[in-house]
Coordinates of C-alpha atoms in Angstrom, one line a residue:
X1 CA 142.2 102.7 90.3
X2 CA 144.6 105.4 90.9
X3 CA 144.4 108.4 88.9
X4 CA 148.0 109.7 89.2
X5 CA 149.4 106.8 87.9
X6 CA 146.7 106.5 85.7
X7 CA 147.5 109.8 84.3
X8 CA 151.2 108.7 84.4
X9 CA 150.4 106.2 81.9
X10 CA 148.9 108.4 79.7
X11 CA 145.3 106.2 80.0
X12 CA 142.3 108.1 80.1
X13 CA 139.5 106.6 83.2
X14 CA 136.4 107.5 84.0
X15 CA 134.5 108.6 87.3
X16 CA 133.5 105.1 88.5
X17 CA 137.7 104.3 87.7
X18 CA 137.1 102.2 84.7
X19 CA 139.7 102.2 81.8
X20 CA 137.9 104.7 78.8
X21 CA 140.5 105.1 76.1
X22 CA 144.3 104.9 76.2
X23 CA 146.5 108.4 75.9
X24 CA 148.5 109.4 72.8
X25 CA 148.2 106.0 70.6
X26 CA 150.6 105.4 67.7
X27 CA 149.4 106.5 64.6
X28 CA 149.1 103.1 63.0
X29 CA 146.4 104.4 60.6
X30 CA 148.6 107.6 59.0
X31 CA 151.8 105.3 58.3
X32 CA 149.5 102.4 56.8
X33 CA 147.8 105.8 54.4
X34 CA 151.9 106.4 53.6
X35 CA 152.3 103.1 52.9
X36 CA 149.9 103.5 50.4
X37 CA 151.3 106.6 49.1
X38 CA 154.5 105.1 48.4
X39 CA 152.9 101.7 46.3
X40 CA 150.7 104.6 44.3
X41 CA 154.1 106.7 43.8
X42 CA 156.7 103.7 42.8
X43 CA 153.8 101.7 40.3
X44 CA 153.2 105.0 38.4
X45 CA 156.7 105.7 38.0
X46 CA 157.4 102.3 36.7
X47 CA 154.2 102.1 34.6
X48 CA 155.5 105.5 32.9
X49 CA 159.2 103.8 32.3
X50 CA 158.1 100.8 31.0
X51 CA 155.3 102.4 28.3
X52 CA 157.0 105.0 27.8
X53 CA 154.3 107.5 28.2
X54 CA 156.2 109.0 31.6
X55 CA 158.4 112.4 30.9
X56 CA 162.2 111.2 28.8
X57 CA 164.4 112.3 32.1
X58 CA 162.7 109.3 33.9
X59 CA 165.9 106.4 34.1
X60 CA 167.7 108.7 31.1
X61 CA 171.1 108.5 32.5
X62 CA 170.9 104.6 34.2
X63 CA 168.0 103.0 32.7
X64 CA 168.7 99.5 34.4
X65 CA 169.4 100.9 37.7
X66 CA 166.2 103.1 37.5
X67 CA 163.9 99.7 36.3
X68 CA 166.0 97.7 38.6
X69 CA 165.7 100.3 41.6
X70 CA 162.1 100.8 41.1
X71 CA 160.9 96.8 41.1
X72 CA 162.6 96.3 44.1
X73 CA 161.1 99.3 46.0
X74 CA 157.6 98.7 45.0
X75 CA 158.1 95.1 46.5
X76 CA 159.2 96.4 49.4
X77 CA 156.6 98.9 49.4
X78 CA 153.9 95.8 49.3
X79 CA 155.8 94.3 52.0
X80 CA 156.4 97.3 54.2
X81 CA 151.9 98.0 53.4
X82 CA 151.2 94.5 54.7
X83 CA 154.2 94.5 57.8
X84 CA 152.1 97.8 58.8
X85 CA 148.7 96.5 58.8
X86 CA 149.7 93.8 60.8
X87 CA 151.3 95.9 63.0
X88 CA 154.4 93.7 62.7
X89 CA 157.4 94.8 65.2
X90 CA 157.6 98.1 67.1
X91 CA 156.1 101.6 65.4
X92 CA 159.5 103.4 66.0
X93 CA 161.6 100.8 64.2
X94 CA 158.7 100.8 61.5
X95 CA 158.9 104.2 60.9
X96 CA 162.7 104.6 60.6
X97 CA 163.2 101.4 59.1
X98 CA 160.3 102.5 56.2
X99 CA 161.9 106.4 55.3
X100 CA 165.3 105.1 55.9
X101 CA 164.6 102.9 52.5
X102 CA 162.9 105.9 50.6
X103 CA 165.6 107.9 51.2
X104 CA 167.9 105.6 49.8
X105 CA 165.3 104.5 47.1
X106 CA 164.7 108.1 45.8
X107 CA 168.1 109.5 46.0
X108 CA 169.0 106.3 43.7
X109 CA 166.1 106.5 40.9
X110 CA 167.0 110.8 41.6
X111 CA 170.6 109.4 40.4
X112 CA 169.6 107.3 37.6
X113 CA 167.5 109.9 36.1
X114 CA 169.9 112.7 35.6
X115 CA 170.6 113.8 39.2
X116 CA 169.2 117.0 41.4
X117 CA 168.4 118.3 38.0
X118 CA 165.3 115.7 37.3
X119 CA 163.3 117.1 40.0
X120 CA 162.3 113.4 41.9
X121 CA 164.0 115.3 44.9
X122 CA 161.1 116.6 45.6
X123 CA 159.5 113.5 46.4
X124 CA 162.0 113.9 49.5
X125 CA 159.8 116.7 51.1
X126 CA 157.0 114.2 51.6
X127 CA 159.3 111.6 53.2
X128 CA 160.3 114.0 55.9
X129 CA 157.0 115.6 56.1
X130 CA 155.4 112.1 57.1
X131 CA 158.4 111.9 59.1
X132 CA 157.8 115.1 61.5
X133 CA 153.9 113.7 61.1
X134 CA 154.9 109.9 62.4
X135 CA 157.6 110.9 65.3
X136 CA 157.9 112.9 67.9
X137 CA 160.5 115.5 69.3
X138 CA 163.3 116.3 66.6
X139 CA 163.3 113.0 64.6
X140 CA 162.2 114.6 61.8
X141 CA 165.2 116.9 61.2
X142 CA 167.3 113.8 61.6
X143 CA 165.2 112.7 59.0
X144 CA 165.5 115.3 57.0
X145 CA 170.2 115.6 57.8
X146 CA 170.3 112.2 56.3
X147 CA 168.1 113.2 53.1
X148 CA 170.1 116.1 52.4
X149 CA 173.8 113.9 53.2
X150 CA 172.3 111.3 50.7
X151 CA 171.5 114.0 48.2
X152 CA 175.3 115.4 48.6
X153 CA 176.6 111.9 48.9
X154 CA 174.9 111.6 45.0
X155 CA 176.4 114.6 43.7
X156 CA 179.7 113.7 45.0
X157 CA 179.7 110.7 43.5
X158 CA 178.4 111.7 39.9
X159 CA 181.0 114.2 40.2
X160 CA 184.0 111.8 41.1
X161 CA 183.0 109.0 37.9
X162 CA 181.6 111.6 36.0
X163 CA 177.9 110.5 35.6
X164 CA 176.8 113.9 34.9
X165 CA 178.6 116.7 32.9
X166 CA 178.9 119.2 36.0
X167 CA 177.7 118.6 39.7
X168 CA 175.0 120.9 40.7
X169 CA 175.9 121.5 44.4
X170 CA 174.0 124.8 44.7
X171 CA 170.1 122.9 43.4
X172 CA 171.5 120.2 46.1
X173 CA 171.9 122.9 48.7
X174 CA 168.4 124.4 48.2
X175 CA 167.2 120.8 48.3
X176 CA 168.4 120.4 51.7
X177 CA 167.6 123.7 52.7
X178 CA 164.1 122.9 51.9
X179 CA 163.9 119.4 53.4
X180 CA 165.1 121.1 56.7
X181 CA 162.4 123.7 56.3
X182 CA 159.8 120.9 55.8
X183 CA 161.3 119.3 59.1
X184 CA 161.0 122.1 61.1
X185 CA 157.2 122.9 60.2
X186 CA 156.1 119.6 60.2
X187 CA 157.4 119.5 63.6
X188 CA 155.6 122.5 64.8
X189 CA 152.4 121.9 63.0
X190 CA 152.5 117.9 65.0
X191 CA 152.9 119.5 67.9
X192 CA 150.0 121.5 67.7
X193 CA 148.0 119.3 66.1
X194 CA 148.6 117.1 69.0
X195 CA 148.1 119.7 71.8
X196 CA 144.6 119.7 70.0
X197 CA 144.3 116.1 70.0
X198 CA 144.9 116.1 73.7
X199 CA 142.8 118.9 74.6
X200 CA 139.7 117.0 72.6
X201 CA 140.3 113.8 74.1
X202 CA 140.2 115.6 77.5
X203 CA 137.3 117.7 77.0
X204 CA 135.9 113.8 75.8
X205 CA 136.5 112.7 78.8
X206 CA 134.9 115.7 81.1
X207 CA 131.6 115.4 78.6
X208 CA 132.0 111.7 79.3
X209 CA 132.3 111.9 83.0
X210 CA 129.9 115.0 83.6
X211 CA 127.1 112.4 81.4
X212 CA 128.1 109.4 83.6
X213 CA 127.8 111.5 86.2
X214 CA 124.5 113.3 85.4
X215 CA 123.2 109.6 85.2
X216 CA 124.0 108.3 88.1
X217 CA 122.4 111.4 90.1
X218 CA 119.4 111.0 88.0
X219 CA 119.0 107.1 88.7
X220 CA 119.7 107.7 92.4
X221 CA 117.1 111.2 92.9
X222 CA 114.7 110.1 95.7
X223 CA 111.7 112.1 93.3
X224 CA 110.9 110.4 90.2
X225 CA 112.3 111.7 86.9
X226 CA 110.8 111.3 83.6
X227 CA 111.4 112.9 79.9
X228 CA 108.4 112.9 77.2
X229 CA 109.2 113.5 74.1
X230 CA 106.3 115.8 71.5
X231 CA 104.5 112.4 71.0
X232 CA 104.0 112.0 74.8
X233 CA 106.3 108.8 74.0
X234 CA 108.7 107.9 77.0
X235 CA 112.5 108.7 76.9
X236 CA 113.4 108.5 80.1
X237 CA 112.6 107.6 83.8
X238 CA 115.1 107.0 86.7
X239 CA 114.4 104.1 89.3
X240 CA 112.4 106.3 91.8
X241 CA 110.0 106.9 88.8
X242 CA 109.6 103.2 88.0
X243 CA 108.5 102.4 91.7
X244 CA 106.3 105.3 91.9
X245 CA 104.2 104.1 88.5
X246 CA 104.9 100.6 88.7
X247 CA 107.0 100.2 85.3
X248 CA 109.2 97.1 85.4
X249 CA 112.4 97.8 83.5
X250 CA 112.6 98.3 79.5
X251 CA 109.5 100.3 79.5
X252 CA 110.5 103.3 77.4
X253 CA 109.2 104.0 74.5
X254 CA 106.1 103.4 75.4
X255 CA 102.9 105.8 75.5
X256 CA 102.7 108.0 78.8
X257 CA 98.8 107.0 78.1
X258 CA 99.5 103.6 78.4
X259 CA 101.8 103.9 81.0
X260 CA 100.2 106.2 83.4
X261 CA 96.5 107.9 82.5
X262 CA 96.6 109.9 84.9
X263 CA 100.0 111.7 85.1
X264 CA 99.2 111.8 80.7
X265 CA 95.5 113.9 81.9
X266 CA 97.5 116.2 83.9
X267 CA 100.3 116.6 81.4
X268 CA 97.3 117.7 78.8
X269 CA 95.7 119.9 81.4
X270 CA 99.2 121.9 82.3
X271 CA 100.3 121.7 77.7
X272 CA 96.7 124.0 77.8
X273 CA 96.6 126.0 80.8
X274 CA 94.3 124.4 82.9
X275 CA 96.2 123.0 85.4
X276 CA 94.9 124.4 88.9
X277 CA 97.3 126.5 90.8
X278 CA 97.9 123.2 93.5
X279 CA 98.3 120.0 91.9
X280 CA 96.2 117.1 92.5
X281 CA 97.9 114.0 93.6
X282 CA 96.7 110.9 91.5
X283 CA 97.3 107.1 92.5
X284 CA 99.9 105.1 91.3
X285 CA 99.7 101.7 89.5
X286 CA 99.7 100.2 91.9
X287 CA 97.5 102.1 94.2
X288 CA 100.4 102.1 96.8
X289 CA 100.7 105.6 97.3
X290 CA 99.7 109.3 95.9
X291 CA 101.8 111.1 93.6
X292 CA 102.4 114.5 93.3
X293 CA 103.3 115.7 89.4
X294 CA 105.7 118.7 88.6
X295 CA 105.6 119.7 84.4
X296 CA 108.9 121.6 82.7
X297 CA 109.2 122.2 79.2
X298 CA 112.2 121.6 77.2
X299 CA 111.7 123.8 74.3
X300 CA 109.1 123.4 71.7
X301 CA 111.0 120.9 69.8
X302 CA 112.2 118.7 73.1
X303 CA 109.6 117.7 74.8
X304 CA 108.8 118.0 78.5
X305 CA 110.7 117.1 82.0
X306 CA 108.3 115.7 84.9
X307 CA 108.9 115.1 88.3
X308 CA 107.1 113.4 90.6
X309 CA 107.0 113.0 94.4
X310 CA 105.3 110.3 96.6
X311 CA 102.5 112.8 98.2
X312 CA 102.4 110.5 101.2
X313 CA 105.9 110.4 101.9
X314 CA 105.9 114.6 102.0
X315 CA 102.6 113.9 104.4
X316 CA 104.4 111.6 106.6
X317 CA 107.6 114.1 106.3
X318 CA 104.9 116.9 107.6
X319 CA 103.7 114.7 110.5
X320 CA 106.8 113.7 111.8
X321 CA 107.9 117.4 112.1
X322 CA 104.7 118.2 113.8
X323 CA 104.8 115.5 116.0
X324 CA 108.6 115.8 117.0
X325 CA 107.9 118.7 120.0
X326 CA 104.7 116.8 120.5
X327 CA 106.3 113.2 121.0
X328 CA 108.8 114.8 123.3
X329 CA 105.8 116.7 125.4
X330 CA 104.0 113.6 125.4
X331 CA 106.7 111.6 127.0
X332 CA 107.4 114.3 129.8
X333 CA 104.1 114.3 130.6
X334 CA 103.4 110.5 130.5
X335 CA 106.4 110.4 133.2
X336 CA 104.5 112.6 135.3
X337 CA 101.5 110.9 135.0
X338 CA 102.9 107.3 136.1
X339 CA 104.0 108.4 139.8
X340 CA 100.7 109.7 140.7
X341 CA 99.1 106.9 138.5
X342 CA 100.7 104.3 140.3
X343 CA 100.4 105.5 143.9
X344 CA 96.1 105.7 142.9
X345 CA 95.9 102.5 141.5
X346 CA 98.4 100.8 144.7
X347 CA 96.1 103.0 146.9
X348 CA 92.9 101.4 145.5
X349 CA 94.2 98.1 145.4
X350 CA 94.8 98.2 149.6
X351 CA 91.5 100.4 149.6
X352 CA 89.6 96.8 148.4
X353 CA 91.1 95.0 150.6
X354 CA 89.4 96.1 153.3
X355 CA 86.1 94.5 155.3
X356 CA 84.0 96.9 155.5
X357 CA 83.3 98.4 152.3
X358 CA 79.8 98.1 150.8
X359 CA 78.7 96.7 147.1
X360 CA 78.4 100.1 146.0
X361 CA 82.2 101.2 146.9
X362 CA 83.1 98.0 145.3
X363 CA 82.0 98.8 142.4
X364 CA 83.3 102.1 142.5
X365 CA 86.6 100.9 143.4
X366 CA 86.6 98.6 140.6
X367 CA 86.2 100.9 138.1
X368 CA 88.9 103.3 139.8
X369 CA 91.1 100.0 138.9
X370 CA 90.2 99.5 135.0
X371 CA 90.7 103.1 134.2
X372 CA 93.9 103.2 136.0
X373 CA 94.9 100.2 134.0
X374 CA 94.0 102.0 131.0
X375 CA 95.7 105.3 131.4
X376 CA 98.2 102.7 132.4
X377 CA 98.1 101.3 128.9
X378 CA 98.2 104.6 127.5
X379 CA 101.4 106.0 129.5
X380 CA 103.3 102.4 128.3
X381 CA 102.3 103.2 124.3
X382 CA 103.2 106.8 124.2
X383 CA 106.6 106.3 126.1
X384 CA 107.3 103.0 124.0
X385 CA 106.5 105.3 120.5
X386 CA 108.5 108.4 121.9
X387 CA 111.5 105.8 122.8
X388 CA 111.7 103.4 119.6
X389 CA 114.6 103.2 117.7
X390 CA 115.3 106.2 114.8
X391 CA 116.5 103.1 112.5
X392 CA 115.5 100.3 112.0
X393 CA 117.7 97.3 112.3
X394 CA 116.0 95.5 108.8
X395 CA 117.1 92.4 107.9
X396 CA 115.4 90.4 104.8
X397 CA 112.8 87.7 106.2
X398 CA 111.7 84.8 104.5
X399 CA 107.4 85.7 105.1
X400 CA 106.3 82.2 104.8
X401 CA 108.2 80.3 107.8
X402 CA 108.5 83.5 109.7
X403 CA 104.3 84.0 109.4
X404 CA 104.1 80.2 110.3
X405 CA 105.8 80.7 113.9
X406 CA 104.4 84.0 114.3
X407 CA 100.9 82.8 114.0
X408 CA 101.5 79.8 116.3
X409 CA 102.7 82.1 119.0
X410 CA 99.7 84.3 118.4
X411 CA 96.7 81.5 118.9
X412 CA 99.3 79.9 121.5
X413 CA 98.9 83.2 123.2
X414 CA 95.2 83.6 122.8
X415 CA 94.2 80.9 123.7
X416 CA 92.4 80.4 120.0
X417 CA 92.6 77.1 117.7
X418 CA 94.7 77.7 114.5
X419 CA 92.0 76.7 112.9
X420 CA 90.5 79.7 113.1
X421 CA 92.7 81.7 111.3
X422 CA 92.9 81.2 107.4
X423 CA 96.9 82.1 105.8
X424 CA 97.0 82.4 101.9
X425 CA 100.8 82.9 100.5
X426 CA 100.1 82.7 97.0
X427 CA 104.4 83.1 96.4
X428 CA 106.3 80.9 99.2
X429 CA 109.8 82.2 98.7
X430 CA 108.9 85.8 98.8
X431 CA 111.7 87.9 101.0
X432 CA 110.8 91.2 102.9
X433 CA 112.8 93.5 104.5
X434 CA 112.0 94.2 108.3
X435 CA 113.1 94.7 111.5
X436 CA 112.2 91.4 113.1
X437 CA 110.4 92.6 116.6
X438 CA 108.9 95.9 114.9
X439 CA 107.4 93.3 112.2
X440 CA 105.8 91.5 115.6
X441 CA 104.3 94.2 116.9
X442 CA 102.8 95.8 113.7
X443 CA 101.0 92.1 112.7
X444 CA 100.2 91.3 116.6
X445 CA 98.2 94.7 116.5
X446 CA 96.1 93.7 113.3
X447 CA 95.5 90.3 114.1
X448 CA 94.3 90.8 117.8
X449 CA 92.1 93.7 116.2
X450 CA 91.0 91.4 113.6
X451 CA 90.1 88.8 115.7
X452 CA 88.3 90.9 118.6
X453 CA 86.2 92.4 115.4
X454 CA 85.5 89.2 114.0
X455 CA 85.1 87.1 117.0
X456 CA 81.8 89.9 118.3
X457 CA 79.8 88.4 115.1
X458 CA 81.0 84.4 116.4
X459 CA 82.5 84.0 112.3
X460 CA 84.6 81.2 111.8
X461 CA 87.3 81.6 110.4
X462 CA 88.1 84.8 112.6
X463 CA 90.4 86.6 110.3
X464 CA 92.6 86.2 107.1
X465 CA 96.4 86.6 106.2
X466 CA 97.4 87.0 102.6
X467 CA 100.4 87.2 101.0
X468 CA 100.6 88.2 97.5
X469 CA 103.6 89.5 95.6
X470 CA 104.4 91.3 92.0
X471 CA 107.1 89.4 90.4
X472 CA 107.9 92.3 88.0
X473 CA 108.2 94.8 90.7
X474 CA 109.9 93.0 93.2
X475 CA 106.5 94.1 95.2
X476 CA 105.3 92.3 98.3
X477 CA 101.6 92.7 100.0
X478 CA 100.7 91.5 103.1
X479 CA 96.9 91.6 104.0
X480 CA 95.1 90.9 107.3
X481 CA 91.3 90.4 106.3
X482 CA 88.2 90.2 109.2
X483 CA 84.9 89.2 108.7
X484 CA 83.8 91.9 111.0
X485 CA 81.5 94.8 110.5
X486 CA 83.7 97.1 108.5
X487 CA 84.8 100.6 109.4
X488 CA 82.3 103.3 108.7
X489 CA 83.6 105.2 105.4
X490 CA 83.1 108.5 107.5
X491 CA 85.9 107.6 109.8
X492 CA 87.8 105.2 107.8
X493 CA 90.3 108.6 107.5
X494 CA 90.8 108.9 110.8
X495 CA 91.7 105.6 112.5
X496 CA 95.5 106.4 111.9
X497 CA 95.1 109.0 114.1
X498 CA 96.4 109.2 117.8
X499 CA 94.0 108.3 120.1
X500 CA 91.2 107.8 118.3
X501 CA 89.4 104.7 118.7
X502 CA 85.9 103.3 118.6
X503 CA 85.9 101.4 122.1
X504 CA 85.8 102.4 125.5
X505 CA 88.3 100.0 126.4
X506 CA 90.7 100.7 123.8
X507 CA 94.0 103.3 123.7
X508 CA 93.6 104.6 120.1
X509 CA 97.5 104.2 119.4
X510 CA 97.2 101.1 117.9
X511 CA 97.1 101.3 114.5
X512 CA 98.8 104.3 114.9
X513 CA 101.9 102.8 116.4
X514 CA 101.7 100.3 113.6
X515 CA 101.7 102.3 110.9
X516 CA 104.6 104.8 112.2
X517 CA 106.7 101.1 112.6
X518 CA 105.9 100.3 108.8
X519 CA 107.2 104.2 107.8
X520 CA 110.4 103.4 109.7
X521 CA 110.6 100.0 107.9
X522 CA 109.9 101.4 104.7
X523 CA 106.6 99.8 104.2
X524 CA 103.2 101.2 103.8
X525 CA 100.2 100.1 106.1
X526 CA 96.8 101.4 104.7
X527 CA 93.1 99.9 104.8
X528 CA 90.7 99.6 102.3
X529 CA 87.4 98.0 102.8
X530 CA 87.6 93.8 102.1
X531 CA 85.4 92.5 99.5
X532 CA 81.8 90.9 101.1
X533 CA 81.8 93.2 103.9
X534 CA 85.1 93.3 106.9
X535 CA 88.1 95.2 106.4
X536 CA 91.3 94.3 105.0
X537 CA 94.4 96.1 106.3
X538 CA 97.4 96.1 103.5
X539 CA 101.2 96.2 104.6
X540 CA 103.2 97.0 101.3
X541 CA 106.6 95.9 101.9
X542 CA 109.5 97.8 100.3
X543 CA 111.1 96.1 97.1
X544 CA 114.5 94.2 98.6
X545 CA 116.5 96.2 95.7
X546 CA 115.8 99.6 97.1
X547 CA 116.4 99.4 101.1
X548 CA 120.2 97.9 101.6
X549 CA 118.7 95.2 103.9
X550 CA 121.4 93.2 105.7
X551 CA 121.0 89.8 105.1
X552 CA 119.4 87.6 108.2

C-alpha cells in the first residue's frame, strides 16, 4: 500500500497497510435529516391551510397558488427523502438540485401569502444554512445570492402587476442581508467543524495503529505475557505465554487455578507479601521447562500484569556466555594437544613393532595406544563442538520415515538385528523441525548409549523409541527408553555436564554435545527416570508454528 497516495485519496490505512476508513465522506445522513425537515415543514403548512387552524396571512393574497404550490412541493419533498436514501445520482447535483427547488418553492408560497411582509422568508435562513452545512468552499453564499435575487425578483414583480399595495424593498434588503450573514457563518462554523472532524478521525487512527501496534509487540515478546483480572480470571496471554503453560488457543476466561496452579500459588503468595525475595521457578504443563513468574499490579480495580520467562532458556543463555572464552580455550588447546598426541601414539605404534619387546612392555604399550585413542576421541569432540555451525540449517522432517532409515543404518552399523530395537510412533504424520545431520548425531548418541546400557544386562529388546505428539499444541516428544540400570538420582543432574561420565572408556561430551545440538535446534533434551527401572531420555521438538522452518 502506499501511504502518499493513500493520503492523496483522502483514505485512512492502518500499520499493516490495510484500508481502515475512507477520508471526508459525503454527508448522506445530514441531507436525508433535511429532507426530513422539509416534508415536516410543507405538511404542517398545508395541514394549517386546509383546517384553517394555521395564522390568516397563510395563502391570503393567492390562495390557489399557495394550495397548489404547497402539494406539489411536499411531493417533491417525498420524492427528493426517498432519491436521498437511495443515494440516487451524485451528492453535489442532489444538494443543488434539492435547495435550488426550496428557493423557488418558498419564495412562491412567501408570494402567495402577502409577500416579505408574511414572514415565510425566514424559512430561507435554514435553506442556506443546510447549504453552507452540505457543501464546501463558497457554495453557500451562491446559495444564499440566488435566495436573495429570488426574493427581489418577487418584489419586483408584485410591484409591476400590483399584487401588493406597495413593494417592501428595504424588509427584502434585510432579508438578503441576513441570508448572506447565515452563509458566511455557516461557512466558517463547517469549516471548523470539519477541521475537528479530521483531527478526530486522525487521532482514531493513531489510537488505532498505536493498539494494533501494541498487539502485535505483545503477541510476538519472546517472555510470556498474561493479564488477570480481580477474579484471577484470564484476559489475556500472548503466544510465548500459551507455549510456556501449554494453553491451546481460546483459553481466556478461564480460571488462572485451572489453568496453571502453580503460577495462581505464587500470584497469592506475592497479593499477601509472602513472595521470597528470588522467585521460584515452577514447571509448566507440560513439564517441558521451568518458568520463572514476574507479578505487576494494575491498580486495585485492574487486575494484575505477569510475565513469565522460560528459566531454562536464561540457564542455557548463562552457560553459553560462560562457555564462549572456554570453547575457544578449549579448541586452542585441543590443537596443541593433537601434534604431540599424534607423534606418541605413531611413535608407539613403530615401538610394537619391534621383536624384542617382552609381554610386560606389551602390555604397556598397549595401554599407551587406548589412552591415546581416547584423548584422541576427546580432541575430535571438543574441536567438532567449538567448530559447529551458530545456525542451524532446520528443515521440517517427516519423523516416521526419517526414524525408519535412521534406525536401519544404526543396527546396519552395529552390527545388531532390528529386532532388537522396539519403535512406537503413536502419530505417523507428525513433522519436526531439524537440521537433518545434527538430528543424526543427537539420536546416534542415545541409541548407542542406550544400547551399550541395555545390552550389559543381555535384555532383549535393547532399547525403545517413542514418538508421541500433542495435537493441541502442535507438541512433538521423542523418547529413547533402555532397559538398563538407570542413572543414580544423585548424579542424574550432572550427566549434562562436560566431561563427566561414568566409564573409563567414555569421553563425557556425549550427552553434552547432544543436548547443546537440541538448544541450537530449538528442542529440549532432558531425562527422567523410565517407568520399571532404565532411563528414558526425552527430545521435545519445537512446535512447526514457532521456528520458520524451511520446508524440506
Amino acid at each position: 500500500m502506499n501511504w502518499q497516495k493513500a493520503i492523496k485519496d483522502k483514505r485512512i490505512i492502518g500499520i499493516d497497510g490495510q484500508d481502515i476508513a475512507e477520508g471526508p465522506l459525503p454527508p448522506w445522513r445530514p441531507l436525508a435529516v433535511f429532507c426530513l425537515y422539509r416534508l415536516l415543514i410543507v405538511s404542517l403548512l398545508l395541514v394549517a391551510v386546509i383546517t384553517g387552524a394555521g395564522p390568516g396571512f397563510l395563502g391570503e393574497s393567492h390562495p390557489n397558488l399557495f394550495l397548489i404550490t404547497g402539494l406539489v412541493y411536499a411531493a417533491a419533498a417525498i420524492a427528493l427523502g426517498v432519491a436521498t436514501i437511495a443515494r440516487m445520482g451524485g451528492f453535489c447535483f442532489q444538494v443543488w438540485f434539492q435547495l435550488t427547488l426550496d428557493i423557488g418553492a418558498i419564495t412562491l408560497l412567501m408570494h402567495a401569502s402577502g409577500g416579505v411582509l408574511s414572514g415565510l422568508g425566514m424559512l430561507l435562513v435554514v435553506v442556506i444554512a443546510a447549504g453552507g452545512i452540505l457543501t464546501v468552499g463558497r457554495t453557500a453564499s451562491a446559495f444564499a445570492a440566488l435566495a436573495t435575487l429570488a426574493v427581489l425578483l418577487e418584489q419586483s414583480y408584485a410591484l409591476i402587476f400590483r399584487d401588493f399595495d406597495a413593494a417592501h424593498y428595504t424588509q427584502a434588503g434585510l432579508l438578503g442581508a441576513t441570508l448572506f450573514a447565515t452563509a458566511l457563518l455557516a461557512q466558517v462554523l463547517t469549516a471548523r467543524i470539519r477541521e475537528s472532524e479530521a483531527l478526530a478521525a486522525q487521532r482514531s487512527l493513531d489510537l488505532a495503529n498505536i493498539s494494533q501496534l501494541n498487539g502485535y509487540i505483545i503477541q510476538h515478546l519472546q517472555s510470556g505475557v498474561l493479564v488477570i483480572d480481580r477474579e484471577d480470571t484470564l484476559r489475556l496471554i500472548n503466544q510465548a505465554g500459551r507455549a510456556l503453560l501449554g494453553l491451546k488457543p481460546g483459553g481466556e476466561k478461564n480460571s488462572l487455578d485451572r489453568i496453571a496452579p502453580c503460577l495462581a500459588k505464587q500470584l497469592n503468595c506475592w497479593r499477601e507479601g509472602l513472595r521470597p525475595h528470588q522467585p521460584e521457578a515452577f514447571r509448566s504443563r507440560w513439564g517441558q521447562s521451568e518458568i520463572l513468574s514476574k507479578f505487576i499490579s494494575l491498580g486495585p480495580r485492574s487486575g494484575t500484569l505477569i510475565f513469565l520467562e522460560d528459566a531454562s532458556a536464561l540457564a542455557r543463555q548463562a552457560q553459553q556466555l560462560k562457555l564462549a572464552s572456554l570453547g575457544r580455550l578449549t579448541a586452542s588447546i585441543a590443537h596443541e594437544i593433537r601434534n604431540p598426541l599424534g607423534a606418541i601414539s605413531h611413535a608407539s605404534q613403530l615401538l610394537r613393532e619391534s621383536s624384542t619387546l617382552s609381554q610386560s612392555e606389551q602390555r604397556l604399550l598397549e595401554i599407551i595406544l587406548n589412552h591415546c585413542t581416547r584423548v584422541n576421541g576427546i580432541v575430535k569432540n571438543v574441536l567438532q563442538l567449538s567448530r559447529r555451525q551458530q545456525h542451524s540449517r532446520l528443515k521440517v522432517l517427516a519423523l516416521k520415515p526419517w526414524l525408519l532409515d535412521f534406525l536401519d543404518e544404526f543396527c546396519r552399523t552395529q552390527g545388531i538385528d532390528r529386532t532388537e530395537v522396539a519403535l512406537q510412533i503413536r502419530s505417523g504424520t507428525a513433522q519436526v523441525p531439524m537440521d537433518p545431520s545434527q538430528f543424526h548425531q543427537i539420536l546416534w548418541n542415545l541409541c548407542d548409549n542406550a544400547r551399550r546400557h541395555s545390552r550389559s544386562l543381555g535384555r532383549i529388546p535393547c532399547f525403545q523409541i517413542s514418538v508421541e505428539s500433542i495435537v493441541d499444541m502442535g507438541q512433538v516428544f521423542l523418547e529413547v527408553l533402555d532397559r538398563g540400570s538407570g542413572i543414580p538420582d544423585n548424579i542424574a543432574d550432572k550427566i549434562f555436564e562436560p566431561f563427566f561420565t561414568t566409564q573409563g572408556t567414555g569421553t563425557g561430551l556425549g550427552l553434552y554435545l547432544a543436548r547443546e545440538l537440541s538448544e541450537c535446534n530449538g528442542a529440549s533434551l532432558e531425562y527422567r527416570p523410565a517407568p520399571g527401572g532404565g532411563s528414558c531420555f526425552r527430545l521435545c521438538f519445537a512446535p512447526l508454528g514457532m521456528m520458520g522452518a524451511n520446508v524440506a
